XYZ file of N, CA and C in Angstrom:
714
model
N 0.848 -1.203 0.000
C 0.000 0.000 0.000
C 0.880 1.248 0.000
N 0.313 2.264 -0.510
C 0.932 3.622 -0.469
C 0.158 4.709 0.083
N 0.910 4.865 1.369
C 0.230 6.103 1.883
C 0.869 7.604 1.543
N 0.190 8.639 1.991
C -0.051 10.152 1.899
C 0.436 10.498 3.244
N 1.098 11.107 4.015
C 1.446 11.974 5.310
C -0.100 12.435 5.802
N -0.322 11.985 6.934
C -1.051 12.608 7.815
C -0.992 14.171 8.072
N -1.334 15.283 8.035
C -0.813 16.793 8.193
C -1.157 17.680 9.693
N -0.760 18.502 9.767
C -1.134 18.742 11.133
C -1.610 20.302 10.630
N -2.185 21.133 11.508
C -3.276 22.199 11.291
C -2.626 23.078 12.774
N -2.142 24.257 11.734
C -1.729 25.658 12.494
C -2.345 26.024 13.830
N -1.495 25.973 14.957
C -2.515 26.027 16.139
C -1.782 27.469 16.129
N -2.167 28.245 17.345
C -2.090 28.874 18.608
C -1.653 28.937 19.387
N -2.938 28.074 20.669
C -3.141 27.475 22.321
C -2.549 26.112 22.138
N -1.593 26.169 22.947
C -1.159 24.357 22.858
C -2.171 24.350 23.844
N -2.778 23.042 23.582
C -4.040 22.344 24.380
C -3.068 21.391 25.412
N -4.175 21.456 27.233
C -3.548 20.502 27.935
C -4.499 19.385 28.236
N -4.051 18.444 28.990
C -4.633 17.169 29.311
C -4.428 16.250 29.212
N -4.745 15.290 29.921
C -3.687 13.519 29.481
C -4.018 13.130 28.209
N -5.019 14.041 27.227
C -5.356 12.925 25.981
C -4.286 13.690 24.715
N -3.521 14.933 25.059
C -2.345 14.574 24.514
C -1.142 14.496 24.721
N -0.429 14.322 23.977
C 0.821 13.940 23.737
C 1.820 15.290 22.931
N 3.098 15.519 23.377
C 3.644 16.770 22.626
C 5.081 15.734 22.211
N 5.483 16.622 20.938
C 6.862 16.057 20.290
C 7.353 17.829 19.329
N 8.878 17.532 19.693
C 9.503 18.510 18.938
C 9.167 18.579 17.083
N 8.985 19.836 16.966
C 8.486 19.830 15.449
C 10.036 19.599 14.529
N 10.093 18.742 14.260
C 11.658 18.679 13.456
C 11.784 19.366 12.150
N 12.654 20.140 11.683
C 12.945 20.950 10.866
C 13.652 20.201 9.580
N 13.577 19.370 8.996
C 13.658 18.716 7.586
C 12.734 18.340 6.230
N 13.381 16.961 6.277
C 12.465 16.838 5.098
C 10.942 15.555 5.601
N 10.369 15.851 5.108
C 9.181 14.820 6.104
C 9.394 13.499 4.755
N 9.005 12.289 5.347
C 9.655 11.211 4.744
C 8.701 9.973 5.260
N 8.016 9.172 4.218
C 7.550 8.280 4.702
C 8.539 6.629 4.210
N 8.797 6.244 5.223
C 9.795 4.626 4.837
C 9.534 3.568 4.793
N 9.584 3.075 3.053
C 8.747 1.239 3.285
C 9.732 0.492 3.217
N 10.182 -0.535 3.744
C 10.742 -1.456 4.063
C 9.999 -2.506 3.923
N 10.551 -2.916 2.603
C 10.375 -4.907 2.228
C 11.409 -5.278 1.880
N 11.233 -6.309 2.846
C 12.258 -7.183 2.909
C 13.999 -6.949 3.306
N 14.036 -6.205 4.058
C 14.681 -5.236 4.762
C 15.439 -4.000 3.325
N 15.151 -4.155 2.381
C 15.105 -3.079 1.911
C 14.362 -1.776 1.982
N 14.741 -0.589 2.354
C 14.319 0.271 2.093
C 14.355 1.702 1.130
N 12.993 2.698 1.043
C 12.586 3.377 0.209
C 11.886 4.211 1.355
N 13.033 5.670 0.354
C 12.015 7.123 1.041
C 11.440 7.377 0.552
N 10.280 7.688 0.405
C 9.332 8.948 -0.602
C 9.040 9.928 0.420
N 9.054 11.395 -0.142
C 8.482 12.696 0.200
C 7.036 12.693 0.306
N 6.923 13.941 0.703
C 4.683 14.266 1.074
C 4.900 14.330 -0.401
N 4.862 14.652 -1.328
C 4.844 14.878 -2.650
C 5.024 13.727 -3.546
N 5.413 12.424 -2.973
C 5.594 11.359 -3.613
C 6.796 11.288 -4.513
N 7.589 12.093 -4.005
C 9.132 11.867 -4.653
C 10.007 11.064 -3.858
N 10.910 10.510 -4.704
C 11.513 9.180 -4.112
C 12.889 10.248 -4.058
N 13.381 9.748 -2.208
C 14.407 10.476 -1.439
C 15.042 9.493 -1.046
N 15.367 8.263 -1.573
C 16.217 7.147 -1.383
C 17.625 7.378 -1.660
N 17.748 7.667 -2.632
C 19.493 8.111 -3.527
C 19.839 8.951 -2.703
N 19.351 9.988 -2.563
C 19.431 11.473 -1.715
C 20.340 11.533 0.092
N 18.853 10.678 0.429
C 19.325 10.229 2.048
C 19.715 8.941 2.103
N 20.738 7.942 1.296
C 21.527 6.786 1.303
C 21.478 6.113 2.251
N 22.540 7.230 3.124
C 22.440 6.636 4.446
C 21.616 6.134 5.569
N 20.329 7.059 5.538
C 19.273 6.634 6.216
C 18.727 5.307 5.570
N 18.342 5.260 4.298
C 18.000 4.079 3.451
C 18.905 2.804 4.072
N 20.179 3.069 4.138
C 20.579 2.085 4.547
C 20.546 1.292 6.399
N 20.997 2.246 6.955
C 20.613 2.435 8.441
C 19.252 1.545 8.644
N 17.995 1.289 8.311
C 17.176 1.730 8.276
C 16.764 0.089 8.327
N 17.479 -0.943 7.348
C 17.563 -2.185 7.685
C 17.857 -3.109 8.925
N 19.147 -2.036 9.761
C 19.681 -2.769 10.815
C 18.937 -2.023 12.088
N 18.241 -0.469 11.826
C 17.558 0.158 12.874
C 16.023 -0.689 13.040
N 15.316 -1.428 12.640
C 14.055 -2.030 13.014
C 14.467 -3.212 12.409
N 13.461 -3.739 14.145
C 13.436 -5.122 14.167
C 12.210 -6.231 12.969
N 12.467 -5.826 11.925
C 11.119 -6.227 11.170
C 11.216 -6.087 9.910
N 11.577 -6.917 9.070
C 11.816 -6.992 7.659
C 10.534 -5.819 6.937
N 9.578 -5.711 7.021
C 8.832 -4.661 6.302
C 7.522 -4.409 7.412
N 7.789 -2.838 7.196
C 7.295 -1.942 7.710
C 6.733 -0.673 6.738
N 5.784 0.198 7.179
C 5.881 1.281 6.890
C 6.066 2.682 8.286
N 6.952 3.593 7.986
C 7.292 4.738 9.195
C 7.165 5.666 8.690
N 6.556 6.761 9.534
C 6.483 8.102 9.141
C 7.182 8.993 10.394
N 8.362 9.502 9.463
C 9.200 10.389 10.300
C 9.970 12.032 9.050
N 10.813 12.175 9.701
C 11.043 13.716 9.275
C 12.888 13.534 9.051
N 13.726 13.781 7.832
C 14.816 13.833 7.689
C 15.471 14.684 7.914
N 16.447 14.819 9.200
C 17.106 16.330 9.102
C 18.249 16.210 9.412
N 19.079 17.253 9.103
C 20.503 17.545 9.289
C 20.755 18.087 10.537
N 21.484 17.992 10.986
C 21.945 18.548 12.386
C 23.103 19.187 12.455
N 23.021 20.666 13.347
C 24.121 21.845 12.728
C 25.069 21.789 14.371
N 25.943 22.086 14.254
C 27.223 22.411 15.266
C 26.723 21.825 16.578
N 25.347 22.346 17.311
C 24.533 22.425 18.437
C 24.124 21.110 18.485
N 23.826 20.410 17.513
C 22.960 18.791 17.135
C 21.505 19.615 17.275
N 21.319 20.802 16.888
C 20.052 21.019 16.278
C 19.125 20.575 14.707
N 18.196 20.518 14.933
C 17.562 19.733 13.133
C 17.703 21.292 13.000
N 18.228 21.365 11.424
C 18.449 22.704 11.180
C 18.148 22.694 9.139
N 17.274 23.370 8.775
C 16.738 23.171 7.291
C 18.299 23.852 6.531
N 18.639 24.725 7.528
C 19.908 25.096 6.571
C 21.123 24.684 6.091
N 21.364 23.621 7.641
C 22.263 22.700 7.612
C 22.082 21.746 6.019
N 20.990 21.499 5.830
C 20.248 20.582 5.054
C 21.139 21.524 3.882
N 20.477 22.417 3.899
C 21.120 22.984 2.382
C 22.210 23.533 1.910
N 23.086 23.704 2.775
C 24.394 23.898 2.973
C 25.383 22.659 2.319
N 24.554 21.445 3.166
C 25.108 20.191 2.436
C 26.566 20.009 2.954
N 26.894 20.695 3.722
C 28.744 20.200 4.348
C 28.948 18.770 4.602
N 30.345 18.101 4.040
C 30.892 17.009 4.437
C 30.885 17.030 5.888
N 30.128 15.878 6.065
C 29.985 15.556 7.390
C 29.145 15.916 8.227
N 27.736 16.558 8.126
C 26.817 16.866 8.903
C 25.805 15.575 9.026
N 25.716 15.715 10.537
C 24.935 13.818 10.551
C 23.355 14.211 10.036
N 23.290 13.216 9.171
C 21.908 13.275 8.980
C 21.178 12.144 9.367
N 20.063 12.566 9.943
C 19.276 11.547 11.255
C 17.996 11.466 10.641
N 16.985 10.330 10.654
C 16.030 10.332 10.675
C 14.763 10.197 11.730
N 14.342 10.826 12.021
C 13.814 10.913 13.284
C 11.933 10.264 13.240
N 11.888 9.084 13.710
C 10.563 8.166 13.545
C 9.454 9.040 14.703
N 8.396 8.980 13.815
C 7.415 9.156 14.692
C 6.005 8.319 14.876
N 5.972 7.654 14.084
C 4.714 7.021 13.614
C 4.989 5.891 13.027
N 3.884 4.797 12.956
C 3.770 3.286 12.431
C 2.405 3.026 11.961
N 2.921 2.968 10.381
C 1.600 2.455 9.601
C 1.168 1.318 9.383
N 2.237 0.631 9.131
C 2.163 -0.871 8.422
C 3.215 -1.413 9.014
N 2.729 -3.148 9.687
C 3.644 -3.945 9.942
C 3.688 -5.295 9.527
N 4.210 -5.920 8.777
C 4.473 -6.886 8.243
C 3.004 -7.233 7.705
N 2.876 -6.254 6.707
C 1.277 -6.188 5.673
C 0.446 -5.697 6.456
N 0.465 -5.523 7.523
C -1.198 -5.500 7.878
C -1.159 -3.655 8.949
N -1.957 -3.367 8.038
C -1.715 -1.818 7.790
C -2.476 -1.421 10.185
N -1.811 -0.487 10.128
C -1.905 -0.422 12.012
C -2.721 1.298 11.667
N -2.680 1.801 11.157
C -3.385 3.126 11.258
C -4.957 3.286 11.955
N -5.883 2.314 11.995
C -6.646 2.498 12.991
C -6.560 2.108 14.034
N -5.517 2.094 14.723
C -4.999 1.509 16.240
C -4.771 3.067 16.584
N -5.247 3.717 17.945
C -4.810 4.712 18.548
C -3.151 5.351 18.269
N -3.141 6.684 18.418
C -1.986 6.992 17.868
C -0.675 6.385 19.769
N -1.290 6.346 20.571
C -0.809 6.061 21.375
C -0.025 4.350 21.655
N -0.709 3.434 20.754
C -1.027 2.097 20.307
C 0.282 2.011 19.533
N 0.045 2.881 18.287
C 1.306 2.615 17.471
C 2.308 2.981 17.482
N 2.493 3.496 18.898
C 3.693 4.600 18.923
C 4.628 3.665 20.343
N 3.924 2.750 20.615
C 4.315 1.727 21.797
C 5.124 0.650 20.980
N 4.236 0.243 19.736
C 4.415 -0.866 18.757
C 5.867 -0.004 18.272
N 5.819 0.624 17.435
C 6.949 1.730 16.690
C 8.289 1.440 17.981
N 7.780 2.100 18.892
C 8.824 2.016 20.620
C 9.538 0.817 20.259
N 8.998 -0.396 20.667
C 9.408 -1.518 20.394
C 10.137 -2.235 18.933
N 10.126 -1.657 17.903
C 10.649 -2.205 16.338
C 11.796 -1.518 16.302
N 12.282 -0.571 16.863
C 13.294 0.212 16.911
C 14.517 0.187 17.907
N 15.864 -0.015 17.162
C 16.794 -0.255 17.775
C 17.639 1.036 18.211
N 17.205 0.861 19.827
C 17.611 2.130 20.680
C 19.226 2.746 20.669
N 19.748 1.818 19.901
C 21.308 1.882 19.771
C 21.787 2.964 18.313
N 20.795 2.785 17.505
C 21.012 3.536 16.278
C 21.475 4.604 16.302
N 21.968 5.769 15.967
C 22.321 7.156 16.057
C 21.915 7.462 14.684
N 21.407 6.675 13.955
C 21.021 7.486 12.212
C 19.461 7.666 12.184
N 18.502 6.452 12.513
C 17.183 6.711 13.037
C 16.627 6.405 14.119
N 15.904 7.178 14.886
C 16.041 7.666 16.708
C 14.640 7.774 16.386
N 13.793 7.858 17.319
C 12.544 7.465 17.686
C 12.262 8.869 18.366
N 11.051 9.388 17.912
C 11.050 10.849 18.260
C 10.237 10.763 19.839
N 10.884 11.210 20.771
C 10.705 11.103 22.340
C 9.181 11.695 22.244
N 8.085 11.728 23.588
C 7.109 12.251 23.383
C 7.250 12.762 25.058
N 6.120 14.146 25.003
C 6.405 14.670 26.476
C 5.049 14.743 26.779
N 4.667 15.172 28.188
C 3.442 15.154 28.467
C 3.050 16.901 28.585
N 3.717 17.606 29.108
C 3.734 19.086 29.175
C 4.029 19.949 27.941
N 3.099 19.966 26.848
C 3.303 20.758 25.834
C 3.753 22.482 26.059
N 3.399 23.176 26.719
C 3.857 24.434 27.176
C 5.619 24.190 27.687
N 5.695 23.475 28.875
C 7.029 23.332 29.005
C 7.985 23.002 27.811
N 7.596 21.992 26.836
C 8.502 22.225 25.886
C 8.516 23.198 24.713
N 7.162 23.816 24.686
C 7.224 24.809 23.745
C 8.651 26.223 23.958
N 8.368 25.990 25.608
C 9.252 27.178 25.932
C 10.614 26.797 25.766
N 10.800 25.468 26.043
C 12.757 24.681 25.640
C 12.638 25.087 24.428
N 11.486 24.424 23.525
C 11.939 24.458 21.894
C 12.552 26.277 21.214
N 12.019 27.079 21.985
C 11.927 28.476 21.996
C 13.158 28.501 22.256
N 13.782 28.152 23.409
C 14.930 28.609 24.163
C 15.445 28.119 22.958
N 15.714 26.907 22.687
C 17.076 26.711 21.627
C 16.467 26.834 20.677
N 15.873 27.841 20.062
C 15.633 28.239 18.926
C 15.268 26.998 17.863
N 14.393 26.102 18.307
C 13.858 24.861 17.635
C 12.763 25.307 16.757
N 12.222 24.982 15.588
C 11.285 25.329 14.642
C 9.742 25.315 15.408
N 9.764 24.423 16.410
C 8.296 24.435 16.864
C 8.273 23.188 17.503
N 6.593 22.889 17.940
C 6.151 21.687 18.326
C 5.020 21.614 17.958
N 5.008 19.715 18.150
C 3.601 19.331 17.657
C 2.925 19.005 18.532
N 1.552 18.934 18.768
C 0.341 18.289 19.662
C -0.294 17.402 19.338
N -0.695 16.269 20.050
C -1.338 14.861 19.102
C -1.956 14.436 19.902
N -3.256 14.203 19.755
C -4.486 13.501 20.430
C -3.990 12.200 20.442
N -3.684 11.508 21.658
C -3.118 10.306 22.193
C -4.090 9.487 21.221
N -5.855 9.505 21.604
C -6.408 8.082 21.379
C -6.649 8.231 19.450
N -6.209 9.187 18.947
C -6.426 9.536 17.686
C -5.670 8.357 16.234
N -6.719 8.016 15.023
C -5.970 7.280 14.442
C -5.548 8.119 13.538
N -4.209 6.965 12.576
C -3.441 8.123 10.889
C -4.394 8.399 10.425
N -4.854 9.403 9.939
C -5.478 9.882 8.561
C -4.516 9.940 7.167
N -4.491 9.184 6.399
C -3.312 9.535 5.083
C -3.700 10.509 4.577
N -2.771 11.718 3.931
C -3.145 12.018 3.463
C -3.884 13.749 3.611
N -4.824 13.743 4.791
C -5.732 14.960 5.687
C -5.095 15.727 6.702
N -5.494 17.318 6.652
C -5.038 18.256 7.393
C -5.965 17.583 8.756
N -5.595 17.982 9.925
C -6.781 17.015 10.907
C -6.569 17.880 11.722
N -7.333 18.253 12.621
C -6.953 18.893 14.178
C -7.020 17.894 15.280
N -6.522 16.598 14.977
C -5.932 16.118 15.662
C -4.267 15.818 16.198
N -3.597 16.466 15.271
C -2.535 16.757 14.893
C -2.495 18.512 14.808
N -1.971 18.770 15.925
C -1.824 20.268 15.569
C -0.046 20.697 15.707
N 0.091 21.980 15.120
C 1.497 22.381 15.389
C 1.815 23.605 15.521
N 2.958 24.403 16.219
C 3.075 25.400 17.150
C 4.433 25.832 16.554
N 4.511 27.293 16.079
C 5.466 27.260 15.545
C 6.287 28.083 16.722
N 7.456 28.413 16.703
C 8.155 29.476 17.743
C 8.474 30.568 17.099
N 8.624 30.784 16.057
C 8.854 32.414 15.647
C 7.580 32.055 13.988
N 7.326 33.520 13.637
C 6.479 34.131 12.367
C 7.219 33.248 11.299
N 6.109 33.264 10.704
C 6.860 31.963 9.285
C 5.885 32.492 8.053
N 5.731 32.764 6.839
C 4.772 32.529 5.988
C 5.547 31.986 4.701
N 4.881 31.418 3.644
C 5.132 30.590 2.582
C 5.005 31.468 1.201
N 6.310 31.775 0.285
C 6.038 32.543 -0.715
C 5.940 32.086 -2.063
N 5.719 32.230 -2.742
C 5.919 31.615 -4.233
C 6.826 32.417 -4.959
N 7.965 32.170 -5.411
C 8.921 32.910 -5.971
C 8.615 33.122 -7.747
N 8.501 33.909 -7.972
C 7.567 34.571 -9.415
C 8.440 35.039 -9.939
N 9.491 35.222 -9.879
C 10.469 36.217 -11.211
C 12.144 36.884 -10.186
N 12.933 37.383 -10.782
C 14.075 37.779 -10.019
C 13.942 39.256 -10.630
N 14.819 40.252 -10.509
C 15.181 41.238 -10.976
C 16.459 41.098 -11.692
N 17.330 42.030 -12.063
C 18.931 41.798 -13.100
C 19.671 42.028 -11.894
N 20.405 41.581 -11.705
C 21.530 41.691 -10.781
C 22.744 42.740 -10.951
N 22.929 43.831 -10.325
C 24.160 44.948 -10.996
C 25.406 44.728 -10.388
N 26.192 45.328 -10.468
C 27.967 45.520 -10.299
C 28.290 43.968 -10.091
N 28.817 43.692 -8.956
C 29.394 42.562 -8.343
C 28.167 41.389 -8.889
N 26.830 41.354 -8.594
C 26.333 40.597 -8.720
C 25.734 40.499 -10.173
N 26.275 41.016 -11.482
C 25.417 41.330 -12.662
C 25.697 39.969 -13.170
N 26.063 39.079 -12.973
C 25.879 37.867 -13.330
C 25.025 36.616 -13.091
N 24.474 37.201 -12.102
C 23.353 37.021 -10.983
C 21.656 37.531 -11.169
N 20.806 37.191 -9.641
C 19.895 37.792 -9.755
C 20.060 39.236 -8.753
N 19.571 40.002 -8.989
C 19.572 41.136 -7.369
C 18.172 40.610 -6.658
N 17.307 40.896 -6.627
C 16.630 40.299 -6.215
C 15.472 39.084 -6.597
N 14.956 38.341 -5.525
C 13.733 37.588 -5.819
C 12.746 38.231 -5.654
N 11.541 37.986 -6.684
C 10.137 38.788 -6.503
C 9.440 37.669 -5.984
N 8.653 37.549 -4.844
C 7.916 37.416 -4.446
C 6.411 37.217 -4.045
N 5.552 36.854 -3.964
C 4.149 36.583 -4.107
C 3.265 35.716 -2.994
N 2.045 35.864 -2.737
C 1.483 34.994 -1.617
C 0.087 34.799 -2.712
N -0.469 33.775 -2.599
C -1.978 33.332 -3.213
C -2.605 34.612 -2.487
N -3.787 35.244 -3.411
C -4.997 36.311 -3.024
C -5.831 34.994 -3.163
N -7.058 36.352 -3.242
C -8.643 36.076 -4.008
C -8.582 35.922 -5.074
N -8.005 36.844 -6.085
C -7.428 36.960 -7.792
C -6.512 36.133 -7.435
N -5.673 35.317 -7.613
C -3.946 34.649 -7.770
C -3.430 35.000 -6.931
N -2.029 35.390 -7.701
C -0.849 35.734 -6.951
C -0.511 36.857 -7.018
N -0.792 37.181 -5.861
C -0.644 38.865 -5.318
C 0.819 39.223 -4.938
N 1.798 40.371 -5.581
C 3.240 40.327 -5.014
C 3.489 41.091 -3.354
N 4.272 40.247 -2.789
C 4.452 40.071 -1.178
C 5.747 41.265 -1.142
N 6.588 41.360 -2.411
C 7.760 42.151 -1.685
C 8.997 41.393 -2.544
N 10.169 42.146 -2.335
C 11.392 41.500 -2.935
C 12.214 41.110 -2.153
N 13.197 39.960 -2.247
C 14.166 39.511 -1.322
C 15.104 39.675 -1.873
N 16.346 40.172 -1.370
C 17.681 40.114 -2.216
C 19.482 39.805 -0.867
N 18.659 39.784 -0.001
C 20.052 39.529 0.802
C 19.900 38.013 1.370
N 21.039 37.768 2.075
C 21.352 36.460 2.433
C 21.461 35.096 1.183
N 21.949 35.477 0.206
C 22.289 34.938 -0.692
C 23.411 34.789 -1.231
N 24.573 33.490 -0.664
C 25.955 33.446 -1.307
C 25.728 32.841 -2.619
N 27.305 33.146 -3.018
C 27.611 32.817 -4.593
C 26.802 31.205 -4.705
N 27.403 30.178 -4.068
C 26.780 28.939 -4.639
C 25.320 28.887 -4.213
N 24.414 29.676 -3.222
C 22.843 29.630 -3.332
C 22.653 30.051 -4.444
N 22.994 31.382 -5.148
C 22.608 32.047 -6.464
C 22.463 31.207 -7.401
N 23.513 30.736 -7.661
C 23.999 29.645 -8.679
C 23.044 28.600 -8.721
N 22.603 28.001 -7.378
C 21.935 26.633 -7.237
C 20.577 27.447 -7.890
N 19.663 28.273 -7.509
C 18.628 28.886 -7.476
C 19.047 28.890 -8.946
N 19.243 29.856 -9.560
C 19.579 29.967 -10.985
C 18.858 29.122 -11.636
């Protein structure tokens, strides 16, 4: 079977109470992993195959669970100086930054698909398939005090956290508010629409990116970006 990522829905109020559960929002690439026959395969939310890409995890990934085929849903990230998940680290790409895959979820175990079992259910099962010794894929810890870690994730400048209705099952696929997430600093999503010409030093280049957010009509322009851009981002972007 082929599943879709479950999604989580922009909170606010982190909600309290024993019926959820909090986990650090990890800052990579989100990644769902099938494993047959202890081979494994990444695909992206987008259904792009991230196998070649993240090797190492692909490989890891045989000797990290106890269970010739599975399906896992976790998040790929790089980790910068601090052992923070860091998206930049990711794109920076330096020799030698560990890249970890970090499990959160269990869909499928040896065929027989687990997504209507409580998210609390499969996350015991998941607990157990996973070899605590690994350092490439690690089992994403869960806390009971969502506020308390919102404020750690804050302190070290972590991307956010998530909230998850303990008795809740996967949805493939659906935004759910059972799954919510908390970001720690302002974030919005742009669509990059055109550059400007790039002058002196940079005329080989772009000077800036133009910018855009979806309206009512389309795409309405948000503004131009032109700093924080070295020679090999330009180039890659290009």
């Amino acid at each position: 079977t082929q599943y879709s990522p479950m999604l989580a829905t922009l909170s606010e109020k982190v909600p309290t109470g024993k019926d959820w559960s909090f986990e650090v929002k990890f800052d990579g690439y989100r990644a769902l992993a099938y494993l047959r026959g202890s081979e494994a395969r990444l695909v992206s939310r987008n259904g792009n195959d991230l196998t070649e890409r993240f090797e190492n995890v692909a490989r890891a990934l045989s000797s990290a669970v106890k269970t010739p085929d599975c399906v896992l849903d976790g998040e790929v990230c790089a980790l910068d100086d601090e052992g923070r998940p860091s998206f930049s680290a990711m794109q920076q790409g330096k020799a030698g930054t560990p890249i970890v895959y970090y499990v959160f979820d269990l869909l499928e175990v040896e065929g027989e698909p687990v997504i209507d079992l409580p998210l609390s259910d499969r996350r015991k099962r998941l607990r157990k398939l996973l070899d605590g010794r690994n350092r490439t894929v690690q089992f994403s810890e869960s806390f009971e005090d969502g506020q308390a870690l919102y404020e750690a994730a804050k302190e070290r400048r972590l991307e956010g956290v998530m909230g998850k209705k303990t008795d809740s099952r996967y949805e493939p696929g659906r935004r759910s508010r059972f799954w919510l997430k908390f970001k720690t600093h302002g974030e919005q999503e742009f669509v990059v629409a055109g550059y400007t010409r790039g002058k002196g030093r940079r005329e080989w280049s772009f000077g800036s990116l133009v910018l855009a957010t979806y309206g009512p009509d389309g795409l309405e322009w948000a503004g131009n970006v032109g700093t924080g851009f070295d020679d090999a981002e330009q180039e890659k972007l290009l």
